Amino acid sequence: MYQRILVATDGSPLSERAVEHALALADLTGAEVVALRVVPRYPQTFYEGGIALGTDEVRRIEQQWADEARQTVQAVKLLGQQRQVKVKPLTVKSDLVAEAIVAAAKRHKCDLIVMASHGRRGLKRLLLGSETQQVLTHAHTPVLVLR
């Protein structure tokens, strides 16, 4: 049924549920898993009068984000090994998370995208946005959303 499943994770408990579902589905279908974590390009301040960061501090933060992302997808790979599921760990730098997820699914020829949704509604959703909604809107690949 599925040959390659992309699971988007940020390491949160909610996305860990998505990882578990993706691995279980891959185990049942014999599919491979692409474990993706999207990392912002660089730290920004969004408020007028925000503190500007020095070059060394920006480098340190970017390195920390990259290290955390690698640890997250490597953890998915280890979970896959326990189930004898092949997992390709992947980190991508992008400020457009949903776009990066859709592009990775296309680039790696994934049959399914698995991701979590926080289920925000109303004003919170308007202010915080919904990466899941953007993926659902723009992906040409089926999307399994877990809450």
Short mmCIF file of C-alpha atoms in Angstrom, two decimals:
data_model
loop_
_atom_site.label_atom_id
_atom_site.label_comp_id
_atom_site.label_asym_id
_atom_site.label_seq_id
_atom_site.Cartn_x
_atom_site.Cartn_y
_atom_site.Cartn_z
CA MET A 1 0.00 0.00 0.00
CA TYR A 2 2.68 2.53 1.02
CA GLN A 3 6.30 2.46 -0.11
CA ARG A 4 7.64 5.55 1.69
CA ILE A 5 6.07 7.49 4.56
CA LEU A 6 7.24 10.94 5.61
CA VAL A 7 6.74 11.73 9.29
CA ALA A 8 7.20 15.34 10.34
CA THR A 9 8.36 15.73 13.92
CA ASP A 10 9.47 18.52 16.20
CA GLY A 11 10.27 16.24 19.13
CA SER A 12 7.16 17.25 21.10
CA PRO A 13 5.02 14.62 22.85
CA LEU A 14 2.28 15.18 20.27
CA SER A 15 4.63 14.62 17.34
CA GLU A 16 5.98 11.51 19.10
CA ARG A 17 2.48 10.05 18.68
CA ALA A 18 2.73 10.77 14.96
CA VAL A 19 6.11 9.01 14.88
CA GLU A 20 4.67 5.94 16.61
CA HIS A 21 1.77 5.79 14.14
CA ALA A 22 4.07 6.24 11.14
CA LEU A 23 6.41 3.49 12.33
CA ALA A 24 3.52 1.13 13.08
CA LEU A 25 2.02 1.77 9.66
CA ALA A 26 5.40 1.26 7.99
CA ASP A 27 5.84 -1.98 9.92
CA LEU A 28 2.46 -3.23 8.69
CA THR A 29 2.98 -2.22 5.06
CA GLY A 30 6.72 -2.78 4.69
CA ALA A 31 7.25 0.89 3.87
CA GLU A 32 10.34 2.98 4.54
CA VAL A 33 10.07 6.10 6.71
CA VAL A 34 11.56 9.52 6.12
CA ALA A 35 11.80 11.27 9.50
CA LEU A 36 11.81 15.03 8.93
CA ARG A 37 12.53 17.91 11.26
CA VAL A 38 12.39 21.44 9.89
CA VAL A 39 14.79 23.93 11.51
CA PRO A 40 14.40 27.72 11.20
CA ARG A 41 17.10 29.42 9.13
CA TYR A 42 18.17 31.89 11.83
CA PRO A 43 16.87 33.44 15.03
CA GLN A 44 14.80 36.57 14.54
CA THR A 45 13.18 39.15 16.74
CA PHE A 46 9.62 39.97 15.73
CA TYR A 47 9.00 42.87 18.06
CA GLU A 48 10.04 46.45 17.53
CA GLY A 49 12.80 47.22 19.97
CA GLY A 50 13.75 43.54 20.25
CA ILE A 51 17.28 42.72 21.24
CA ALA A 52 19.60 42.31 18.27
CA LEU A 53 21.73 39.18 18.43
CA GLY A 54 25.44 39.15 17.71
CA THR A 55 26.95 36.95 15.03
CA ASP A 56 28.45 34.53 17.57
CA GLU A 57 25.13 34.20 19.39
CA VAL A 58 23.26 33.55 16.13
CA ARG A 59 25.83 30.86 15.20
CA ARG A 60 25.48 29.25 18.64
CA ILE A 61 21.67 29.19 18.42
CA GLU A 62 21.71 27.82 14.86
CA GLN A 63 24.12 25.07 15.93
CA GLN A 64 21.94 24.21 18.91
CA TRP A 65 18.86 23.97 16.69
CA ALA A 66 20.70 21.79 14.17
CA ASP A 67 21.99 19.47 16.92
CA GLU A 68 18.52 19.13 18.47
CA ALA A 69 17.02 18.39 15.05
CA ARG A 70 19.60 15.68 14.35
CA GLN A 71 18.96 14.11 17.77
CA THR A 72 15.21 14.11 17.10
CA VAL A 73 15.42 12.33 13.75
CA GLN A 74 18.13 9.95 14.99
CA ALA A 75 15.77 8.96 17.82
CA VAL A 76 13.15 8.09 15.19
CA LYS A 77 15.74 6.01 13.36
CA LEU A 78 16.52 4.08 16.56
CA LEU A 79 12.81 3.45 17.15
CA GLY A 80 12.56 2.20 13.57
CA GLN A 81 15.48 -0.19 14.10
CA GLN A 82 13.63 -1.67 17.07
CA ARG A 83 10.73 -2.43 14.73
CA GLN A 84 13.00 -3.37 11.83
CA VAL A 85 11.69 -0.42 9.83
CA LYS A 86 14.13 1.44 7.61
CA VAL A 87 14.22 5.13 8.59
CA LYS A 88 16.00 7.91 6.74
CA PRO A 89 16.67 10.82 9.14
CA LEU A 90 16.37 14.21 7.45
CA THR A 91 16.72 17.78 8.68
CA VAL A 92 15.88 20.78 6.51
CA LYS A 93 16.51 24.48 7.14
CA SER A 94 13.49 26.61 6.28
CA ASP A 95 11.38 29.35 7.80
CA LEU A 96 8.38 27.95 5.89
CA VAL A 97 7.69 24.69 7.71
CA ALA A 98 4.68 23.51 5.71
CA GLU A 99 6.38 24.28 2.41
CA ALA A 100 9.45 22.34 3.53
CA ILE A 101 7.34 19.32 4.50
CA VAL A 102 5.50 19.28 1.16
CA ALA A 103 8.77 19.70 -0.77
CA ALA A 104 10.49 16.90 1.17
CA ALA A 105 7.57 14.54 0.54
CA LYS A 106 7.77 15.28 -3.17
CA ARG A 107 11.59 15.07 -3.34
CA HIS A 108 11.67 11.71 -1.54
CA LYS A 109 8.66 10.31 -3.45
CA CYS A 110 6.60 9.70 -0.30
CA ASP A 111 3.15 8.10 -0.58
CA LEU A 112 1.93 9.50 2.75
CA ILE A 113 2.69 12.36 5.12
CA VAL A 114 2.07 11.72 8.82
CA MET A 115 2.02 14.65 11.23
CA ALA A 116 0.39 15.91 14.38
CA SER A 117 -1.94 18.84 14.87
CA HIS A 118 -2.30 20.80 18.07
CA GLY A 119 -5.97 21.37 17.24
CA ARG A 120 -5.87 25.11 17.90
CA ARG A 121 -9.08 26.96 17.18
CA GLY A 122 -10.29 30.50 16.97
CA LEU A 123 -7.92 33.34 17.79
CA LYS A 124 -5.00 31.04 18.72
CA ARG A 125 -5.15 29.42 15.29
CA LEU A 126 -5.37 32.80 13.59
CA LEU A 127 -2.40 34.19 15.51
CA LEU A 128 -0.22 31.09 15.58
CA GLY A 129 -1.18 29.68 12.19
CA SER A 130 -1.50 26.04 11.33
CA GLU A 131 1.35 24.26 9.60
CA THR A 132 -0.84 21.16 9.38
CA GLN A 133 -3.58 23.11 7.60
CA GLN A 134 -1.02 24.48 5.13
CA VAL A 135 0.28 20.96 4.43
CA LEU A 136 -3.27 19.68 3.93
CA THR A 137 -3.97 22.55 1.54
CA HIS A 138 -0.82 22.31 -0.58
CA ALA A 139 0.29 18.66 -0.50
CA HIS A 140 -0.44 16.40 -3.45
CA THR A 141 0.31 13.46 -1.15
CA PRO A 142 -2.27 12.00 1.26
CA VAL A 143 -1.84 13.37 4.80
CA LEU A 144 -2.62 11.50 8.03
CA VAL A 145 -3.18 13.98 10.87
CA LEU A 146 -3.05 12.89 14.51
CA ARG A 147 -4.37 14.89 17.45
#
